[in-house]
mmCIF file of C-alpha atoms and ligand atoms in Angstrom:
data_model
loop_
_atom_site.group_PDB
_atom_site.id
_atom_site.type_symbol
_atom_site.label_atom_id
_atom_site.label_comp_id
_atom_site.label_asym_id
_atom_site.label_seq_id
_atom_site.Cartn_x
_atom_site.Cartn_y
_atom_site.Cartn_z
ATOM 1 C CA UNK A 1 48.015 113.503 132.177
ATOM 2 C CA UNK A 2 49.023 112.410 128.761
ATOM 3 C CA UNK A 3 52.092 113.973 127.260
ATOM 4 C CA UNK A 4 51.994 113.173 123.763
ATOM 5 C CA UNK A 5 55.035 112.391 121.173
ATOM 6 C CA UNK A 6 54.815 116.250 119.368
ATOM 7 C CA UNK A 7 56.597 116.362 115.719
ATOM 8 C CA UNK A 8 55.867 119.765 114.988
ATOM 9 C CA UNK A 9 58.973 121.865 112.722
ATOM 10 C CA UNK A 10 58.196 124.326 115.824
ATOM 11 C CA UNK A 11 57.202 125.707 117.946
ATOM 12 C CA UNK A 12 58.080 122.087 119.050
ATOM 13 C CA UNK A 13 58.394 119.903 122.192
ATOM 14 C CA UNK A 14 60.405 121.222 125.042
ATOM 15 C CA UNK A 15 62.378 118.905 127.419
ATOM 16 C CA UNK A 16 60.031 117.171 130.190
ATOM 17 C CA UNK A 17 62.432 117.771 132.758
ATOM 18 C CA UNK A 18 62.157 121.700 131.679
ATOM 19 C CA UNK A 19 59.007 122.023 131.955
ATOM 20 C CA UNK A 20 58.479 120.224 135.485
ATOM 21 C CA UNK A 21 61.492 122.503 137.096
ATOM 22 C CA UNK A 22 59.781 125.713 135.420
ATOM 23 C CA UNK A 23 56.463 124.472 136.923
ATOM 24 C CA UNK A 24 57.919 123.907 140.233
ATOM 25 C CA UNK A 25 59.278 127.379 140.198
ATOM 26 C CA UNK A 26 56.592 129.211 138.482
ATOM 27 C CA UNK A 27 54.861 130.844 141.596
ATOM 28 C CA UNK A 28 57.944 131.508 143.468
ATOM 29 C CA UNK A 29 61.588 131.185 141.728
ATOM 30 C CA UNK A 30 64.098 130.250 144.262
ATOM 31 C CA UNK A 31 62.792 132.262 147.491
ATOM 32 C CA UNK A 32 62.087 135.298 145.466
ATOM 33 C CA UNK A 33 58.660 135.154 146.239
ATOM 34 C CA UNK A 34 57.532 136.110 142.348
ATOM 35 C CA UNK A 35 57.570 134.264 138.953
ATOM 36 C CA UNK A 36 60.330 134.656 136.810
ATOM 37 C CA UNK A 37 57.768 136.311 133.885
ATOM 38 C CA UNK A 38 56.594 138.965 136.966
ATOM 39 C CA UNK A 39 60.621 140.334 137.731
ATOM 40 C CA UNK A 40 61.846 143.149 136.394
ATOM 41 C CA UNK A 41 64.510 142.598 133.785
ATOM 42 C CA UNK A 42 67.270 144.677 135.657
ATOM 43 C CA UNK A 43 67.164 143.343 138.935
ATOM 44 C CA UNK A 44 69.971 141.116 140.267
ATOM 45 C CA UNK A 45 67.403 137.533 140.541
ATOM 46 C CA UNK A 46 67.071 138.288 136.753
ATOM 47 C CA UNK A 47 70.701 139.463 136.240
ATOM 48 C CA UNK A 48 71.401 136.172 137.793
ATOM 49 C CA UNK A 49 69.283 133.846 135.107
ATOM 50 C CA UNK A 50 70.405 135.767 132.090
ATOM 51 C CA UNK A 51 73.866 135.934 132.904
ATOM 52 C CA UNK A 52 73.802 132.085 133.664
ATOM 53 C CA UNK A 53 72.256 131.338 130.590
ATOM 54 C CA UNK A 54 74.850 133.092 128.518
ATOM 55 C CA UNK A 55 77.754 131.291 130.530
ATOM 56 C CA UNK A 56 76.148 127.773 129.958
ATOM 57 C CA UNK A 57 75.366 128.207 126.012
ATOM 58 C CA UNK A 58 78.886 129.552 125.826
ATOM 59 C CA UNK A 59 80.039 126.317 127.301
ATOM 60 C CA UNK A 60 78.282 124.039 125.752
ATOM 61 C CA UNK A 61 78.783 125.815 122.182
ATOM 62 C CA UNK A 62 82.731 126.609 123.145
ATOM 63 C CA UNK A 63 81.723 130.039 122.107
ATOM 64 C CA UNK A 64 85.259 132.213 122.140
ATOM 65 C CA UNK A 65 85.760 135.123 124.052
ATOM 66 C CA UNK A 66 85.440 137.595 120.683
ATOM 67 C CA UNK A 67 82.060 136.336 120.322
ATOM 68 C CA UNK A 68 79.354 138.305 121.854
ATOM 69 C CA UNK A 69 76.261 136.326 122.657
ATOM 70 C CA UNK A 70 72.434 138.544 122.012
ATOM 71 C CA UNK A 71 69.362 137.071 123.364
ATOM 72 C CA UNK A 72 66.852 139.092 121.017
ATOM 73 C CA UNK A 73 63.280 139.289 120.197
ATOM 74 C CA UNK A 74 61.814 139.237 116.544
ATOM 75 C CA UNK A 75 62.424 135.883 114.979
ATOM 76 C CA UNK A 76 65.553 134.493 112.621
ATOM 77 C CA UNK A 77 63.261 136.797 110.251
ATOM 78 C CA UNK A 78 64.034 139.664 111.784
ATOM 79 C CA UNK A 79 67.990 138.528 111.078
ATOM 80 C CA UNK A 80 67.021 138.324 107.387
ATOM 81 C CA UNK A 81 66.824 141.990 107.803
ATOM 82 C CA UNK A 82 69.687 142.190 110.288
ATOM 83 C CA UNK A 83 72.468 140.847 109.087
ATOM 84 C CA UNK A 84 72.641 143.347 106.287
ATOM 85 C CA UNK A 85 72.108 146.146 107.848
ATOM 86 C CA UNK A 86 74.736 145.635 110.275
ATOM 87 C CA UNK A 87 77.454 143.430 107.922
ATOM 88 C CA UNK A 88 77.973 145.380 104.059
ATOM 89 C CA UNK A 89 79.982 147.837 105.809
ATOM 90 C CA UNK A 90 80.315 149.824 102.746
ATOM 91 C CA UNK A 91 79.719 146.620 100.586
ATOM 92 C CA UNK A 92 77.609 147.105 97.877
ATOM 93 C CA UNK A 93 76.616 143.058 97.847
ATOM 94 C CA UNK A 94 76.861 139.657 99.262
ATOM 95 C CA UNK A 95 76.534 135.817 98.090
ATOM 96 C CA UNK A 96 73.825 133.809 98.996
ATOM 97 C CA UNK A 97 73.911 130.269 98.698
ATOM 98 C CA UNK A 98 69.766 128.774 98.181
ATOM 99 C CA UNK A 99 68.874 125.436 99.146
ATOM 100 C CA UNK A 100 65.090 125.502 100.096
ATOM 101 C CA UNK A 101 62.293 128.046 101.334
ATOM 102 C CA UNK A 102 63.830 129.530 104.196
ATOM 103 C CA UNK A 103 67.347 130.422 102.222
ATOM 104 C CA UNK A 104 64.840 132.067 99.672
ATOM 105 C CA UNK A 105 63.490 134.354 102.411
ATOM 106 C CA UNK A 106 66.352 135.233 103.770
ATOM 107 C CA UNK A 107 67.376 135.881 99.670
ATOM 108 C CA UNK A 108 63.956 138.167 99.192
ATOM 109 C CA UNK A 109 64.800 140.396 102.066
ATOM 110 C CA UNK A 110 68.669 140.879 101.632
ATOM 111 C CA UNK A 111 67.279 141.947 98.019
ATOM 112 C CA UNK A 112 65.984 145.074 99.960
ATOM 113 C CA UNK A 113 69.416 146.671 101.004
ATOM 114 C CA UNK A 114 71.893 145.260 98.798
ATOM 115 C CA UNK A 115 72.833 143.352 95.774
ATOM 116 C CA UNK A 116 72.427 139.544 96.352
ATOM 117 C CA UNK A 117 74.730 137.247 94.289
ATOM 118 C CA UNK A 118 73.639 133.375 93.735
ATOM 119 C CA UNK A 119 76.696 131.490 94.876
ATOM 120 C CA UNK A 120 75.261 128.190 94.403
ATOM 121 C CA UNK A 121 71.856 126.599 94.638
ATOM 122 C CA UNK A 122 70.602 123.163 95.202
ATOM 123 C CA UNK A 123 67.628 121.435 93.358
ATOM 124 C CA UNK A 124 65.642 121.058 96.989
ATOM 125 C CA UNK A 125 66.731 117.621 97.763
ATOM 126 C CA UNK A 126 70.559 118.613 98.177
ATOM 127 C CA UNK A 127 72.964 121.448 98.279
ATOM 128 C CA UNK A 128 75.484 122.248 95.998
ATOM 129 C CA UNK A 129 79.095 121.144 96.495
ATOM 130 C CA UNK A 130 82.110 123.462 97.702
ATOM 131 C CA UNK A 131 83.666 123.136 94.046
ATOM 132 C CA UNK A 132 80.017 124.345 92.461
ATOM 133 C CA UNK A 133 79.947 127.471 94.614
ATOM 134 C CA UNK A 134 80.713 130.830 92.793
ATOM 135 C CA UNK A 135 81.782 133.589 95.841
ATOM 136 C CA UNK A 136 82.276 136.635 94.968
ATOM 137 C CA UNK A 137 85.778 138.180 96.256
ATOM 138 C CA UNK A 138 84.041 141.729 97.343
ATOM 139 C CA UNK A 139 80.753 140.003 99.168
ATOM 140 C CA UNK A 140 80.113 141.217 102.120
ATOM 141 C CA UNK A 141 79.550 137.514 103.711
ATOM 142 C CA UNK A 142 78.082 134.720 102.759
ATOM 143 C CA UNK A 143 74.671 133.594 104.058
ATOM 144 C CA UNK A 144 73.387 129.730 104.019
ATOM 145 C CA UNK A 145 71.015 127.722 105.640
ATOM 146 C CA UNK A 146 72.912 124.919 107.317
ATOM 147 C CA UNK A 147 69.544 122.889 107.588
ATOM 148 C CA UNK A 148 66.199 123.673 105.893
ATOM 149 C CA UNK A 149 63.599 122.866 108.036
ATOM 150 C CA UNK A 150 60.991 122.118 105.699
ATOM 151 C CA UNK A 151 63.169 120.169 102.809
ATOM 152 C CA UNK A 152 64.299 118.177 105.023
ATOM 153 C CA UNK A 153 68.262 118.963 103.337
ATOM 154 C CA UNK A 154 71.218 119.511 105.733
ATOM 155 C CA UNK A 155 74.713 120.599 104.620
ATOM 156 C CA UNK A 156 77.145 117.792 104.974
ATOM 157 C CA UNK A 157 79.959 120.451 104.628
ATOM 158 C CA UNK A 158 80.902 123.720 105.848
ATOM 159 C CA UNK A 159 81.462 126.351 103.590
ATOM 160 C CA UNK A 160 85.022 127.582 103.276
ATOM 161 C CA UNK A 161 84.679 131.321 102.210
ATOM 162 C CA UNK A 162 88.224 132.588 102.650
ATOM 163 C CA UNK A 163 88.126 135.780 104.662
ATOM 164 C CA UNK A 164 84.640 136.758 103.821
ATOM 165 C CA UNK A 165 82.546 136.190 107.280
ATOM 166 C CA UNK A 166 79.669 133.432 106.857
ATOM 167 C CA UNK A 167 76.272 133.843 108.252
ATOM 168 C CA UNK A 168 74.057 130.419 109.149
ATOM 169 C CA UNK A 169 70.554 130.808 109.700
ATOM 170 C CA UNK A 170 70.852 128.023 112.213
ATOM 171 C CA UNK A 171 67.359 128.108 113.895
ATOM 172 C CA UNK A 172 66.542 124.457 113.270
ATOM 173 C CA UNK A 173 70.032 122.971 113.617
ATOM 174 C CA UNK A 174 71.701 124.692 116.847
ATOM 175 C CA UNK A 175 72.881 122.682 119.380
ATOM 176 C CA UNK A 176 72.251 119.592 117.592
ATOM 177 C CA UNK A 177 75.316 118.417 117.630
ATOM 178 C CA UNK A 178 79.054 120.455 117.712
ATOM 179 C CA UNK A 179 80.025 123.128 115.453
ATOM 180 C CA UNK A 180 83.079 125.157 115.596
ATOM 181 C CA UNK A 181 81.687 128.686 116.214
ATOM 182 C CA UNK A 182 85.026 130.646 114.812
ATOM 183 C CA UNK A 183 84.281 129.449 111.728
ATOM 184 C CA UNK A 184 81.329 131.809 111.376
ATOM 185 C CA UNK A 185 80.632 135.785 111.422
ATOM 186 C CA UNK A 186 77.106 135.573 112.388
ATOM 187 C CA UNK A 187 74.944 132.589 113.432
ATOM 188 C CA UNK A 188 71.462 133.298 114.240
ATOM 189 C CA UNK A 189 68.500 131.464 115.541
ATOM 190 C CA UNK A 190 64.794 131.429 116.304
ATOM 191 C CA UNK A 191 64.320 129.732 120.039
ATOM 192 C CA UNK A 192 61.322 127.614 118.912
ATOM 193 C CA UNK A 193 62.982 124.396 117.708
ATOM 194 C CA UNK A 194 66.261 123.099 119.758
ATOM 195 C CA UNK A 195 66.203 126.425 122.563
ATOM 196 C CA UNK A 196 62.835 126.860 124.135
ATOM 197 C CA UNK A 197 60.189 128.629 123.668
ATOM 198 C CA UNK A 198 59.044 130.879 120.714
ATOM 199 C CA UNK A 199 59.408 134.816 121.247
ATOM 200 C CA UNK A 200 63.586 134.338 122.002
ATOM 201 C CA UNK A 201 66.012 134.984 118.986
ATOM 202 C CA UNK A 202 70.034 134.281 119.974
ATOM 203 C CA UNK A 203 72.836 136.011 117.549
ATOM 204 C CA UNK A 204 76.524 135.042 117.526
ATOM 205 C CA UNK A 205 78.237 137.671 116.700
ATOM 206 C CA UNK A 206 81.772 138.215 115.950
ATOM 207 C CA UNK A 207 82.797 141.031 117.386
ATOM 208 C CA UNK A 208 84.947 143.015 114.265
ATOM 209 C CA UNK A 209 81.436 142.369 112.244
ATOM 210 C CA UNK A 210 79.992 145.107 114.649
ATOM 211 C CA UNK A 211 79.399 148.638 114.963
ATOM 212 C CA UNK A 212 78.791 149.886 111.664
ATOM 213 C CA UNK A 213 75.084 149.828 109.992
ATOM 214 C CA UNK A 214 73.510 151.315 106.787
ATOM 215 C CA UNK A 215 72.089 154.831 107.048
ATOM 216 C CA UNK A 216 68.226 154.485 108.337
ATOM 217 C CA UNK A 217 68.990 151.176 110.656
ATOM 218 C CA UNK A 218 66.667 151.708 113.499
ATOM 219 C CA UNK A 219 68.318 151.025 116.893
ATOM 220 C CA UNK A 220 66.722 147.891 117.546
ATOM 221 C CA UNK A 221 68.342 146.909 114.341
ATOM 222 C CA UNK A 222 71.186 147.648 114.869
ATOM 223 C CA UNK A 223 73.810 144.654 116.606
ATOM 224 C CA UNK A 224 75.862 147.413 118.744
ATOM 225 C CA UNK A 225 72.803 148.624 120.513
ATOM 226 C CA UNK A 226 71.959 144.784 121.857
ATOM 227 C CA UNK A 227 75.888 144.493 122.917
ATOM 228 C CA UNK A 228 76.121 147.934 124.530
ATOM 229 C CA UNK A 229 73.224 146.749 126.566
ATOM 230 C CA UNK A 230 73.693 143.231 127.576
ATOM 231 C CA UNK A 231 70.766 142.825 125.328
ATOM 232 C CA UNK A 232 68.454 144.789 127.404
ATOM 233 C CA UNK A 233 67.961 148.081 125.275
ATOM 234 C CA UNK A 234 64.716 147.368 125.862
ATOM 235 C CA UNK A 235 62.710 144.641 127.642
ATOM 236 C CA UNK A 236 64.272 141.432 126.443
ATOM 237 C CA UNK A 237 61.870 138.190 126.127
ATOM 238 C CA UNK A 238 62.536 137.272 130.083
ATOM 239 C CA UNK A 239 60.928 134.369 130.286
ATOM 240 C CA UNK A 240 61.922 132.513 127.390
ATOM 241 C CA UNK A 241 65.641 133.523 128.015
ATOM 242 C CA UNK A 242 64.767 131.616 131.335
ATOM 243 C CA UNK A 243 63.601 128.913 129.516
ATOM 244 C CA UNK A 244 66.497 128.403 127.647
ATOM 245 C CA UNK A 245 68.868 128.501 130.422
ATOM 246 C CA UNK A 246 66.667 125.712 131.972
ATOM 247 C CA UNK A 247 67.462 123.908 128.240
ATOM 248 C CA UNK A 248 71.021 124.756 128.369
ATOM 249 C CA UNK A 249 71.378 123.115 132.022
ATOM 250 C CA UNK A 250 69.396 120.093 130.914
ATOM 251 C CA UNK A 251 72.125 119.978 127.856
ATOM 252 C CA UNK A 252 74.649 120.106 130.106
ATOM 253 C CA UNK A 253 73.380 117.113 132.065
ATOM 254 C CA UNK A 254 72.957 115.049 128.578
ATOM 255 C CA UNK A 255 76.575 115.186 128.074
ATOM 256 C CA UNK A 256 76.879 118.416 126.069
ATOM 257 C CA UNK A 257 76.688 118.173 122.365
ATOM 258 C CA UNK A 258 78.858 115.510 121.932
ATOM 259 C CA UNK A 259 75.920 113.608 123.920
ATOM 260 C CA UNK A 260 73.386 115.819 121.685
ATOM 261 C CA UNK A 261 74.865 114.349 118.337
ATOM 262 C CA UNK A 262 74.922 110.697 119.694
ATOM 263 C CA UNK A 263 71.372 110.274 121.067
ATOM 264 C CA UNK A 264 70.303 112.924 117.586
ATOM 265 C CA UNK A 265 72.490 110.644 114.837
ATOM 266 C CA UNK A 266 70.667 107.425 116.178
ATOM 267 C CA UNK A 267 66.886 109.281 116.135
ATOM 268 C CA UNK A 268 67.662 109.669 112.881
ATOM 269 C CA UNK A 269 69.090 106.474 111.998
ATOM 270 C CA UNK A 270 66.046 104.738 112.968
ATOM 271 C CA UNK A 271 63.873 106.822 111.513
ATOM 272 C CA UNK A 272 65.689 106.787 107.725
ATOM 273 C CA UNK A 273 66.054 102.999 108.165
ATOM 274 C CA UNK A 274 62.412 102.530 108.564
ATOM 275 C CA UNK A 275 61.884 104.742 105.388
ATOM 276 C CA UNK A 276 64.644 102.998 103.139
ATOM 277 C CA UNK A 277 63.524 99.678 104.137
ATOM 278 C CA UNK A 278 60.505 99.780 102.738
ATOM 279 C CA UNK A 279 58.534 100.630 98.883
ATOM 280 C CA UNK A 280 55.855 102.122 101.369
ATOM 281 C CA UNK A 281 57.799 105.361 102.540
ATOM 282 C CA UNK A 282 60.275 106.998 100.730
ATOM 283 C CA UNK A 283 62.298 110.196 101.612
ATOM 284 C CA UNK A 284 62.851 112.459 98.675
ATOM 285 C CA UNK A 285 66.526 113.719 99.870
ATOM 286 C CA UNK A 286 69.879 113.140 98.569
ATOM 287 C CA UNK A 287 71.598 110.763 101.271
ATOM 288 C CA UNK A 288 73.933 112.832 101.858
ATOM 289 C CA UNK A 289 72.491 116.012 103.120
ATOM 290 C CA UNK A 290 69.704 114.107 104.829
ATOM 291 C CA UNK A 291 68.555 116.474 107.566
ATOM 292 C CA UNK A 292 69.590 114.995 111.624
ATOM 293 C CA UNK A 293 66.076 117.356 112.598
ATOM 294 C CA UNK A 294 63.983 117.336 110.339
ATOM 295 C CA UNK A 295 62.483 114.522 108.280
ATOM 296 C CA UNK A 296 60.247 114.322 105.758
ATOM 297 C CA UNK A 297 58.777 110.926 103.925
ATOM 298 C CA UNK A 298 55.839 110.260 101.590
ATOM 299 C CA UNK A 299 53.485 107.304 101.712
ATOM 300 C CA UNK A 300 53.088 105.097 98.491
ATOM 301 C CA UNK A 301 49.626 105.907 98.278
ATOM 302 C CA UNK A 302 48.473 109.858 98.751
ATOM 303 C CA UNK A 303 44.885 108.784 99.017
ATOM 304 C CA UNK A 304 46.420 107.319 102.563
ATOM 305 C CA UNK A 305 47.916 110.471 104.315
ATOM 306 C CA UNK A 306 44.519 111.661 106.099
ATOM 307 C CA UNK A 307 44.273 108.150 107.673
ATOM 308 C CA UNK A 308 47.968 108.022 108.413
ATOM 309 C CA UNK A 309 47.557 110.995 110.394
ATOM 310 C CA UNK A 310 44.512 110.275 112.093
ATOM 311 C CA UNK A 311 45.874 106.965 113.342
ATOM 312 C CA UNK A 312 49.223 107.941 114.298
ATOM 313 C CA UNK A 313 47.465 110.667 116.591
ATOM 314 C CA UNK A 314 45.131 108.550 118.093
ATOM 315 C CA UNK A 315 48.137 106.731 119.442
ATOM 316 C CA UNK A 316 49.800 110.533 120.729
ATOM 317 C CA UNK A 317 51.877 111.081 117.859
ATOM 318 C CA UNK A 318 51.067 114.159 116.431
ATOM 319 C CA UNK A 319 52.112 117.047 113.951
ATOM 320 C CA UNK A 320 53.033 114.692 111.414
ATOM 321 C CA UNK A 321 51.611 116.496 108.462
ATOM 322 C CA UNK A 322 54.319 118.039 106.251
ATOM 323 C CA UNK A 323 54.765 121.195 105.811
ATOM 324 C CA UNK A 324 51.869 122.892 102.972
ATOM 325 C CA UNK A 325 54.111 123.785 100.163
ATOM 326 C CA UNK A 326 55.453 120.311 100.170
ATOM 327 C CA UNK A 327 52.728 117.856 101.113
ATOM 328 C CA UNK A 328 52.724 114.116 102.397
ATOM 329 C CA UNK A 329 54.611 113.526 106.108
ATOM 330 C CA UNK A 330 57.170 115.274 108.110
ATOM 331 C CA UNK A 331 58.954 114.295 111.519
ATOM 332 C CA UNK A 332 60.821 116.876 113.282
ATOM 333 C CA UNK A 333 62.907 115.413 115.758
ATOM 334 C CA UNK A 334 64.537 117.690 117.645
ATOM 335 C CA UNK A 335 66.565 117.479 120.482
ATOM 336 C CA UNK A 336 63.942 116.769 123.016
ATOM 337 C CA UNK A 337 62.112 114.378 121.134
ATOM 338 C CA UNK A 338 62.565 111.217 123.296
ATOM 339 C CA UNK A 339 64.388 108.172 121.258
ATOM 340 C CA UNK A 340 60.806 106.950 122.439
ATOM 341 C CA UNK A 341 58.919 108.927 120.338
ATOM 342 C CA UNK A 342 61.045 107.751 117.305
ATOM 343 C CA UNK A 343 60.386 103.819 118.331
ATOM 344 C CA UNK A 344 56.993 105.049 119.122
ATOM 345 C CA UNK A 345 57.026 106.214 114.958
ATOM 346 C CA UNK A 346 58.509 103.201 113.547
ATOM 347 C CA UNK A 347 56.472 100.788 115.142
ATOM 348 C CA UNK A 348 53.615 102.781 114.130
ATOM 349 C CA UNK A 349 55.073 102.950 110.843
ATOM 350 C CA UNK A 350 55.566 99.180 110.150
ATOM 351 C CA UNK A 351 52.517 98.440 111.507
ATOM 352 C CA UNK A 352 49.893 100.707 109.103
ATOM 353 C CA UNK A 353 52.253 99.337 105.986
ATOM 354 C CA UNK A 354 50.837 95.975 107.125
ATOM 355 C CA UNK A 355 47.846 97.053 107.715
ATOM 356 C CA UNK A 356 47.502 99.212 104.200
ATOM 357 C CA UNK A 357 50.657 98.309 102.163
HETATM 358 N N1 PMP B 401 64.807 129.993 109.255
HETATM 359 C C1 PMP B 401 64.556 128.687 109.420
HETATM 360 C C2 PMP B 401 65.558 127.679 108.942
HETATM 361 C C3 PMP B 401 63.360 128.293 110.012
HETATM 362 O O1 PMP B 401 63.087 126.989 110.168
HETATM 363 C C4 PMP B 401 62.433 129.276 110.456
HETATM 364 C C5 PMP B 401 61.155 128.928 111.157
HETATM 365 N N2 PMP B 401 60.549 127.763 110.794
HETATM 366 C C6 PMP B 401 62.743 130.623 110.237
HETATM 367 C C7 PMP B 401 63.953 130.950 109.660
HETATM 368 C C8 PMP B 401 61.815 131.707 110.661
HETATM 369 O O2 PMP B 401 61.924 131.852 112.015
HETATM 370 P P1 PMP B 401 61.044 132.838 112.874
HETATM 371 O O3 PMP B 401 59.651 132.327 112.821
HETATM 372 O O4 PMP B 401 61.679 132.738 114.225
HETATM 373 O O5 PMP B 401 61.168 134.192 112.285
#
């Protein structure tokens, strides 16, 4: 078996140590004499798993008690849709702040149920500053995208919005490192890049920003049905919920996200130093909001991607190729990336600049 170094934006590498206890317990979880994918939702093994999972993220996030935690099906794009439908409220409008593709989707659909006010926008490589941002006093919230997963650009700050509620589309940044969760209304976040599997959406929800939805909201839409049911309105995404409570205990053992941040900030580090020192690779973000997850980097010479990436997977690193609208390279180093991977990278990375620089 070869396992190889995966640098895919996501769906992305999984923890080893996952993936071995859910293959040990795939015919046969824990004397129930069926796989966790073949039990019914409802029953108390399940009941067991989900409610475990929620305890664990809410430990290891510090989640408080007014919080209510949805494990949810449709994708952070489904929250695009979400969020207003469930957070104007009577609000006619709410501020967006754009730094990069995946604010500017979240931007297009908002544009469907309510007026959508530019706070601030960055030029792609950065985001703009607190003093730069223009909130509106009647928004509804404000949404941004703490980390845009194909720029590469991470905020170095937290928004301070006063009393309106702020909404982070946190699907390639959660549980990377701490975050104070009661500074936000809504966090939301696809499974596929620090959680598990693909299929699995989690919502942080503060619990005054529920309840109330615009006419038309279908059920499934709506946050109240998901916390009326324990999230299981209908049949939640089992498996992958069980995946991510395997993830959460494997956090857990790593030290939390204190541990996350340490083992993530030195990935990184590496990574960025190999880029700066040298004229062969260069990073086109602003040093400041350079991304802990997701890292993208350009080769001197174009001409030289196609060989790049050809090499560096013959050698079982793979996914390298930035993302389409963007071109050139991008590593996505997420929390179960191995700091062996990353030394696996630079090495690589030193070694075709001698070879081609
Ligand atoms: N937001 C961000 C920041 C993302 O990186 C992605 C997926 N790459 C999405 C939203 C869309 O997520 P999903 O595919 O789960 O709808």
């Amino acid at each position: 078996m070869a396992r190889v170094f995966n640098f895919s934006a996501g769906p992305a590498m999984v923890p080893e140590a996952v993936i071995q206890k859910a293959r040990d317990e795939m015919l046969d979880w824990q004397g129930s004499g069926m796989s966790v994918m073949e039990m019914s939702h409802r029953g108390k093994e399940f009941m067991s798993i989900a409610e475990k999972a929620e305890a664990d993220l809410r430990e290891l996030m510090a989640i408080p008690a007014n919080y209510k935690v949805l494990f949810l099906q449709g994708g952070a794009s489904s929250q695009f849709a979400m969020v207003p439908m469930n957070l104007l409220r009577g609000k006619t409008g709410a501020d967006y702040i754009n730094t990069g593709a995946w604010s500017k989707k979240a931007i297009a659909e908002a544009k469907r149920y309510c007026e959508v006010n530019i706070a601030g926008e960055g030029d792609g490589s950065n985001v703009p500053a607190q003093n730069a941002l223009q909130l509106s006093a009647d928004a509804a919230y404000v949404h941004f995208t703490p980390n845009e997963t194909i720029g590469g650009v991470e905020f170095p700050y937290l928004p301070e919005t006063g009393d309106v509620p702020l909404v982070a589309d946190m699907s390639s940044t959660i549980l990377s490192r701490p975050m104070d969760v009661s500074k936000y209304g809504v966090i939301y976040a696809g499974a596929q890049k620090n959680i598990g599997p693909a299929g699995l959406t989690v919502v942080i929800v503060r619990d005054d920003l529920i309840g109330e939805t615009i006419a038309g909201t279908p059920s499934m839409f709506s946050y109240q049905t998901h916390v009326d049911t324990d999230s299981m309105y209908n049949t939640p995404p089992t498996y992958g919920w069980y995946l991510a409570g395997l993830v959460f205990e494997w956090l857990k053992e790593k030290g939390g996200l204190a541990g996350m941040a340490a083992i993530n900030e030195r990935k990184a580090g590496k990574l960025y130093a190999a880029i700066d020192n040298s004229d062969f690779y260069a990073n086109p973000v602003a040093l400041d909001c350079r991304s802990l997850m997701n890292i993208p980097f350009t080769l001197a010479n174009a001409d030289l991607d196609a060989t790049f990436l050809a090499e560096a997977k013959e050698i079982g690193l793979v996914t390298l190729k930035g993302h389409r609208s963007v071109g050139g390279m991008r590593a996505s180093i997420y929390n179960a990336m191995p700091e062996e991977g990353v030394d696996a990278l630079v090495s690589f990375m030193a070694d075709f600049e001698k070879r081609n620089g």
